[in-house]
Amino acid sequence: MKQRVIILGSTGSVGCNTLDVLLPMRDRWDVVGLAAGSQVETLAAQANEWRPSAVALASETQASALDSALAYAPTAFFGENALLDLVASVDCDCVVSAVVGVGGLSATLHAVELGRRVALANKEALVIAGSLLMQLAATNSATIVPVDSEHSAIFQAMRAGRTSDVRRVCLTASGGPFRTHSLEAMERVTVDEALCHPTWNMGPKITIDSATMMNKALEIVEARWLFDLSPDQIGVVVHPESIIHSLVEFCDGSWIAQMSTPDMRTPIQYALTYPERCACPAKPLDLARINQLSLFPPDMERFPALHLGDEVARRGGTSGAVLNAANETAVSLFMRGDIRFTDIAQYTQRVLRQHEFNASPTLDDLLAADRWARKEVARCIAC
Ligand code: MG
């Protein structure tokens, strides 16, 4: 029987790579749902090729544009709840959750409630609501397989031993384009410079997050929930070549790493086919041609965002929702030219420290904390 998959965020970087991975496996996979935010033309082209029974578009104003671009008549959902409606009404085996930011949260939670396998690229879902998401997954026997390359590496490396024998994990970070910049030089960084990642080709928001290393902060929180680790068990090491995607240390002192070329298609495919493996369109790794693999500790002074990851992994509660929302807002203000590059971590930290902490929030509390943090960043900048 064919596996049926829904892709949330199909027009983004991970979404497009997912379809690329599925192409040679078309005899075994059916795309039954595609969802996007506002990119009508790409969504229509994908739907016309893959013929899912349903599509979803978050932008309501572009409903008629999508209708006229479609060469057939799938069920179509529009508006704020379109992604959730798609997940709720189309039966499937796997949901690829690849929306960037808080917009993917409710549909991801619902996929978990329905007990689907979730290939999770929307790291924000775990940062905002990790405790809730993992509890729901356990209650509904949903399997969450990470798509984030570091977490995919840890997920794979953990299969080398018992979970109880894991001493710690180490997330690798490329260090981004400003790895060797001074603090003064970082203050003058332009949007175009921040959007130029040395090793990975990704969407704009995550590329800026990589440059501030906020991406690694979010990934510390993501690892804390995904693998049920204590924050003391999670380390970060800078590895500019982006070949070792992360490592796990077991109690006997053995380190297990996962290595491959920096290509998101490898972790995406593994999340789809796990526990099976099959040939992947990503370029194979030629280890003999790599002169060196370097690993060194991150500079916490030049990349203060890293402290925030550790702080939020320790505190839990509403702090993840505030961290994520404050950062998302600060990144978009930086991209509009309203604040400096170094302000992103500063404003995020300020808002995080000011927030009224709630240790055991409901989903509504988390969404309220998210809304508060967005307003608070704007207020801080105005004053
Ligand atoms: Mg990553």
Coordinates of C-alpha atoms and ligand atoms in Angstrom, one line a residue:
M1 CA 0.0 0.0 0.0
K2 CA 1.1 3.5 -0.8
Q3 CA 2.0 5.9 2.0
R4 CA -0.2 9.0 2.1
V5 CA 1.5 12.3 3.0
I6 CA 0.3 15.8 3.7
I7 CA 2.9 18.6 3.4
L8 CA 2.3 21.7 5.5
G9 CA 4.5 24.5 4.1
S10 CA 5.0 22.9 0.7
T11 CA 6.3 26.0 -1.1
G12 CA 9.1 26.8 1.4
S13 CA 12.6 25.4 1.3
V14 CA 11.8 22.1 3.3
G15 CA 8.5 21.7 1.4
C16 CA 10.1 21.9 -2.0
N17 CA 12.9 19.5 -0.9
T18 CA 10.3 17.1 0.4
L19 CA 8.7 16.9 -3.0
D20 CA 12.2 16.5 -4.6
V21 CA 12.8 13.5 -2.3
L22 CA 9.4 12.0 -3.1
L23 CA 9.9 12.2 -6.8
P24 CA 11.9 8.9 -7.2
M25 CA 9.6 7.2 -4.6
R26 CA 6.4 8.1 -6.4
D27 CA 5.4 4.5 -6.8
R28 CA 5.3 4.2 -2.9
W29 CA 4.0 7.6 -1.9
D30 CA 0.9 9.6 -2.6
V31 CA 0.8 13.3 -1.8
V32 CA -2.8 13.8 -0.5
G33 CA -2.6 17.3 0.8
L34 CA -0.5 20.4 0.2
A35 CA -0.6 23.6 2.2
A36 CA 1.1 27.0 1.8
G37 CA 0.9 30.5 3.3
S38 CA 0.6 32.9 0.3
Q39 CA 2.7 31.5 -2.6
V40 CA -0.3 30.8 -4.9
E41 CA 1.6 30.1 -8.1
T42 CA 4.1 27.6 -6.6
L43 CA 1.3 25.8 -4.7
A44 CA -0.9 25.6 -7.8
A45 CA 2.1 24.2 -9.9
Q46 CA 2.8 21.6 -7.1
A47 CA -0.8 20.6 -6.9
N48 CA -1.2 20.3 -10.7
E49 CA 1.7 18.0 -10.7
W50 CA 1.0 15.8 -7.6
R51 CA -2.8 16.0 -7.7
P52 CA -3.5 15.9 -4.0
S53 CA -7.2 15.6 -3.1
A54 CA -7.0 18.8 -1.0
V55 CA -5.0 22.0 -0.8
A56 CA -4.9 24.8 1.8
L57 CA -3.8 28.4 1.6
A58 CA -3.6 30.6 4.7
S59 CA -4.1 33.8 2.6
E60 CA -7.9 34.2 2.1
T61 CA -7.6 37.1 -0.3
Q62 CA -5.8 34.9 -2.9
A63 CA -8.6 32.2 -3.0
S64 CA -9.7 33.1 -6.5
A65 CA -6.1 33.3 -7.8
L66 CA -5.6 29.8 -6.6
D67 CA -8.8 28.6 -8.1
S68 CA -8.0 29.9 -11.5
A69 CA -4.4 28.5 -11.4
L70 CA -5.5 25.0 -10.6
A71 CA -6.0 22.6 -13.5
Y72 CA -8.4 20.3 -11.5
A73 CA -10.8 20.7 -8.6
P74 CA -9.3 19.6 -5.3
T75 CA -11.0 20.4 -2.0
A76 CA -9.6 23.8 -1.0
F77 CA -9.3 25.4 2.5
F78 CA -8.6 29.1 3.0
G79 CA -7.8 31.4 5.8
E80 CA -6.4 31.3 9.3
N81 CA -7.5 27.7 10.0
A82 CA -6.9 26.3 6.6
L83 CA -3.9 24.1 7.6
L84 CA -5.7 22.7 10.6
D85 CA -8.8 22.0 8.4
L86 CA -6.6 20.1 5.9
V87 CA -5.1 17.9 8.6
A88 CA -8.5 17.3 10.2
S89 CA -10.3 16.3 7.1
V90 CA -7.7 14.4 4.9
D91 CA -6.7 10.9 6.1
C92 CA -3.0 10.2 5.8
D93 CA -0.1 8.2 7.3
C94 CA 2.4 11.1 7.6
V95 CA 2.3 14.9 8.0
V96 CA 5.4 16.9 7.1
S97 CA 5.3 19.9 9.3
A98 CA 7.4 22.5 7.5
V99 CA 5.7 25.8 8.2
V100 CA 8.1 28.4 9.6
G101 CA 7.1 29.9 12.9
V102 CA 4.1 29.8 15.2
G103 CA 1.7 29.5 12.1
G104 CA 2.4 25.8 12.0
L105 CA 1.6 25.0 15.7
S106 CA -2.1 24.2 15.8
A107 CA -2.0 22.0 12.7
T108 CA 1.1 20.1 14.0
L109 CA -0.6 19.6 17.4
H110 CA -3.7 18.2 15.7
A111 CA -1.6 15.8 13.5
V112 CA -0.1 14.5 16.7
E113 CA -3.6 14.2 18.3
L114 CA -4.7 12.1 15.4
G115 CA -1.7 9.8 16.0
R116 CA 0.0 10.5 12.7
R117 CA 3.7 10.2 12.0
V118 CA 4.9 13.7 12.0
A119 CA 8.1 14.6 10.1
L120 CA 8.8 17.7 12.2
A121 CA 10.7 20.6 10.6
N122 CA 8.7 23.3 12.4
K123 CA 11.1 23.6 15.3
E124 CA 9.1 26.5 16.7
A125 CA 6.3 24.0 17.6
L126 CA 8.7 22.3 20.1
V127 CA 10.2 25.6 21.3
I128 CA 6.7 27.1 22.0
A129 CA 4.9 24.0 23.2
G130 CA 7.4 21.2 23.6
S131 CA 6.0 19.9 26.8
L132 CA 2.4 19.8 25.4
L133 CA 3.4 18.4 22.1
M134 CA 5.5 15.5 23.5
Q135 CA 2.7 14.7 26.1
L136 CA 0.1 14.6 23.2
A137 CA 2.4 12.4 21.1
A138 CA 2.8 9.9 24.0
T139 CA -1.0 9.8 24.7
N140 CA -1.9 9.3 21.1
S141 CA 1.0 7.0 20.1
A142 CA 2.2 9.5 17.4
T143 CA 5.7 9.2 16.2
I144 CA 7.6 12.4 15.8
V145 CA 10.7 12.1 13.6
P146 CA 12.8 15.3 13.5
V147 CA 13.7 16.9 10.1
D148 CA 16.1 19.5 11.6
S149 CA 19.5 18.1 10.5
E150 CA 21.0 18.2 14.0
H151 CA 18.1 16.5 15.6
S152 CA 17.9 14.0 12.9
A153 CA 21.6 13.2 13.5
I154 CA 20.9 12.8 17.3
F155 CA 17.8 10.7 16.5
Q156 CA 19.9 8.4 14.3
A157 CA 22.9 8.3 16.6
M158 CA 20.7 7.4 19.6
R159 CA 19.9 4.1 17.9
A160 CA 23.4 3.0 18.7
G161 CA 22.5 2.4 22.3
R162 CA 19.8 2.5 25.0
T163 CA 18.3 5.9 25.8
S164 CA 19.1 5.4 29.5
D165 CA 22.8 5.1 28.5
V166 CA 23.0 8.5 26.8
R167 CA 25.4 10.7 28.7
R168 CA 24.9 13.9 26.6
V169 CA 24.3 15.2 23.1
C170 CA 26.3 17.8 21.2
L171 CA 24.6 20.0 18.6
T172 CA 26.9 21.2 15.9
A173 CA 26.7 24.7 14.5
S174 CA 28.2 26.1 11.3
G175 CA 28.8 29.4 13.1
G176 CA 27.1 31.2 10.3
P177 CA 28.6 33.9 8.0
F178 CA 29.9 36.1 11.0
R179 CA 31.8 33.4 12.8
T180 CA 35.0 35.4 12.7
H181 CA 33.5 38.9 12.8
S182 CA 34.3 41.2 15.8
L183 CA 31.4 42.6 17.8
E184 CA 31.8 46.0 16.2
A185 CA 31.7 44.5 12.7
M186 CA 28.5 42.6 13.6
E187 CA 26.8 45.8 14.5
R188 CA 27.2 47.0 10.9
V189 CA 26.0 43.8 9.2
T190 CA 23.5 44.3 6.4
V191 CA 20.4 42.1 5.6
D192 CA 22.1 40.8 2.4
E193 CA 25.2 39.8 4.3
A194 CA 23.1 38.0 7.0
L195 CA 21.2 36.1 4.3
C196 CA 24.4 34.6 2.8
H197 CA 24.9 31.3 4.7
P198 CA 28.3 29.6 4.1
T199 CA 27.2 26.0 4.0
W200 CA 23.4 25.6 4.1
N201 CA 20.8 26.7 1.6
M202 CA 17.6 27.5 3.6
G203 CA 14.7 29.9 4.0
P204 CA 15.4 33.6 5.0
K205 CA 14.2 33.4 8.6
I206 CA 16.3 30.4 9.6
T207 CA 19.3 31.9 7.7
I208 CA 19.1 35.0 9.9
D209 CA 18.7 32.8 12.9
S210 CA 21.8 30.9 11.9
A211 CA 23.8 34.2 11.6
T212 CA 22.8 35.3 15.2
M213 CA 23.1 31.7 16.4
M214 CA 19.5 32.1 17.7
N215 CA 18.9 29.0 15.6
K216 CA 21.1 27.0 17.9
A217 CA 19.4 28.5 20.9
L218 CA 16.0 27.3 19.5
E219 CA 17.6 23.9 18.8
I220 CA 18.8 23.5 22.4
V221 CA 15.2 23.9 23.5
E222 CA 14.0 21.6 20.6
A223 CA 16.4 18.9 21.8
R224 CA 15.4 19.3 25.4
W225 CA 11.8 18.3 24.6
L226 CA 12.3 16.0 21.7
F227 CA 14.7 13.7 23.5
D228 CA 13.6 14.4 27.1
L229 CA 17.1 15.6 28.1
S230 CA 18.1 17.8 31.0
P231 CA 19.7 21.1 29.8
D232 CA 23.0 19.9 31.3
Q233 CA 23.1 17.1 28.8
I234 CA 23.0 19.4 25.8
G235 CA 26.1 21.1 24.4
V236 CA 27.0 23.1 21.3
V237 CA 30.1 22.9 19.3
V238 CA 31.0 25.0 16.2
H239 CA 31.8 23.0 13.2
P240 CA 32.2 25.2 10.1
E241 CA 32.3 22.4 7.5
S242 CA 28.7 21.2 8.4
I243 CA 29.6 17.6 7.7
I244 CA 29.0 16.2 11.3
H245 CA 25.4 17.1 11.9
S246 CA 25.5 16.3 15.7
L247 CA 26.8 13.7 18.1
V248 CA 25.7 11.6 21.0
E249 CA 27.9 10.5 23.9
F250 CA 27.1 7.3 25.7
C251 CA 28.0 6.3 29.3
D252 CA 31.0 4.3 28.2
G253 CA 32.6 7.4 26.6
S254 CA 31.8 6.4 23.0
W255 CA 30.7 9.2 20.7
I256 CA 28.4 8.4 17.8
A257 CA 28.1 11.0 15.0
Q258 CA 26.0 11.2 11.9
M259 CA 27.8 12.7 8.8
S260 CA 26.6 13.6 5.3
T261 CA 26.9 16.5 2.9
P262 CA 24.9 19.5 4.1
D263 CA 21.7 18.8 2.1
M264 CA 18.3 18.9 3.8
R265 CA 17.1 16.1 1.6
T266 CA 19.0 13.6 3.7
P267 CA 17.2 14.3 7.0
I268 CA 13.8 14.9 5.2
Q269 CA 14.0 11.5 3.5
Y270 CA 15.0 9.7 6.7
A271 CA 12.0 11.3 8.5
L272 CA 9.8 9.9 5.8
T273 CA 11.2 6.4 5.4
Y274 CA 12.4 5.7 9.1
P275 CA 13.3 3.0 10.1
E276 CA 14.1 2.1 6.5
R277 CA 16.8 3.8 4.5
C278 CA 17.0 4.1 0.7
A279 CA 19.1 5.9 -1.9
C280 CA 18.8 9.7 -1.6
P281 CA 19.2 12.4 -4.3
A282 CA 21.7 14.3 -2.1
K283 CA 25.3 14.3 -3.3
P284 CA 27.2 11.5 -1.5
L285 CA 29.9 12.4 1.0
D286 CA 33.5 11.9 -0.2
L287 CA 35.3 11.8 3.2
A288 CA 38.8 11.4 1.6
R289 CA 38.4 14.7 -0.1
I290 CA 37.7 16.6 3.1
N291 CA 41.0 17.8 4.4
Q292 CA 39.8 18.6 7.9
L293 CA 36.8 18.5 10.2
S294 CA 37.2 21.2 12.8
L295 CA 35.3 21.5 16.1
F296 CA 35.6 24.3 18.7
P297 CA 33.6 25.9 21.4
P298 CA 31.2 28.8 20.5
D299 CA 32.0 32.4 21.6
M300 CA 29.2 33.2 24.0
E301 CA 30.1 36.8 24.1
R302 CA 29.7 37.5 20.4
F303 CA 26.7 35.2 20.2
P304 CA 24.7 36.0 23.3
A305 CA 21.6 34.4 21.8
L306 CA 23.1 31.0 22.9
H307 CA 22.6 31.9 26.5
L308 CA 18.9 32.3 25.9
G309 CA 18.5 28.7 24.6
D310 CA 20.0 27.4 27.8
E311 CA 17.9 29.6 29.9
V312 CA 14.7 28.7 28.2
A313 CA 15.5 24.9 28.2
R314 CA 15.9 25.2 32.0
R315 CA 12.8 27.3 32.7
G316 CA 10.3 25.8 30.3
G317 CA 6.7 27.1 30.8
T318 CA 5.9 30.1 28.8
S319 CA 9.5 31.1 28.2
G320 CA 9.8 29.2 24.9
A321 CA 6.8 31.0 23.4
V322 CA 8.2 34.3 24.4
L323 CA 11.7 33.5 23.1
N324 CA 10.3 32.4 19.8
A325 CA 7.9 35.3 19.3
A326 CA 10.3 38.0 20.4
N327 CA 13.0 36.6 18.0
E328 CA 10.5 36.2 15.1
T329 CA 9.5 39.8 15.5
A330 CA 13.0 41.1 15.9
V331 CA 14.2 39.2 12.8
S332 CA 11.4 40.7 10.7
L333 CA 12.3 44.2 12.0
F334 CA 15.9 43.6 11.1
M335 CA 14.9 42.5 7.6
R336 CA 12.9 45.7 7.2
G337 CA 15.9 47.7 8.2
D338 CA 14.4 49.0 11.5
I339 CA 17.0 47.5 13.9
R340 CA 20.6 46.5 13.8
F341 CA 21.7 42.9 13.6
T342 CA 23.0 42.8 17.1
D343 CA 19.7 44.2 18.4
I344 CA 17.9 41.0 17.6
A345 CA 19.4 39.1 20.5
Q346 CA 19.3 42.1 22.8
Y347 CA 15.6 42.9 22.3
T348 CA 14.8 39.2 22.5
Q349 CA 16.6 38.9 25.8
R350 CA 15.0 42.0 27.2
V351 CA 11.5 40.8 26.4
L352 CA 12.3 37.3 27.8
R353 CA 13.4 38.8 31.1
Q354 CA 10.4 41.1 31.4
H355 CA 7.7 38.5 30.8
E356 CA 5.3 37.2 33.4
F357 CA 6.4 33.6 33.7
N358 CA 3.9 30.8 33.9
A359 CA 5.4 27.4 34.7
S360 CA 2.5 25.2 33.5
P361 CA 0.7 27.0 30.7
T362 CA -2.2 25.7 28.6
L363 CA -2.1 26.2 24.8
D364 CA -4.1 29.4 25.2
D365 CA -1.6 30.7 27.7
L366 CA 1.2 30.0 25.3
L367 CA -0.5 31.8 22.4
A368 CA -1.2 34.7 24.7
A369 CA 2.5 34.8 25.7
D370 CA 3.4 34.8 22.0
R371 CA 1.1 37.7 21.3
W372 CA 2.4 39.7 24.3
A373 CA 6.0 39.1 23.3
R374 CA 5.4 40.4 19.7
K375 CA 3.8 43.6 21.1
E376 CA 6.5 44.0 23.7
V377 CA 9.3 44.0 21.1
A378 CA 7.5 46.7 19.2
R379 CA 7.0 48.7 22.4
C380 CA 10.7 48.3 23.4
I381 CA 11.8 49.6 20.1
A382 CA 9.5 52.6 20.2
C383 CA 10.7 53.7 23.6
Ligands
MG1 MG 19.2 22.8 12.3

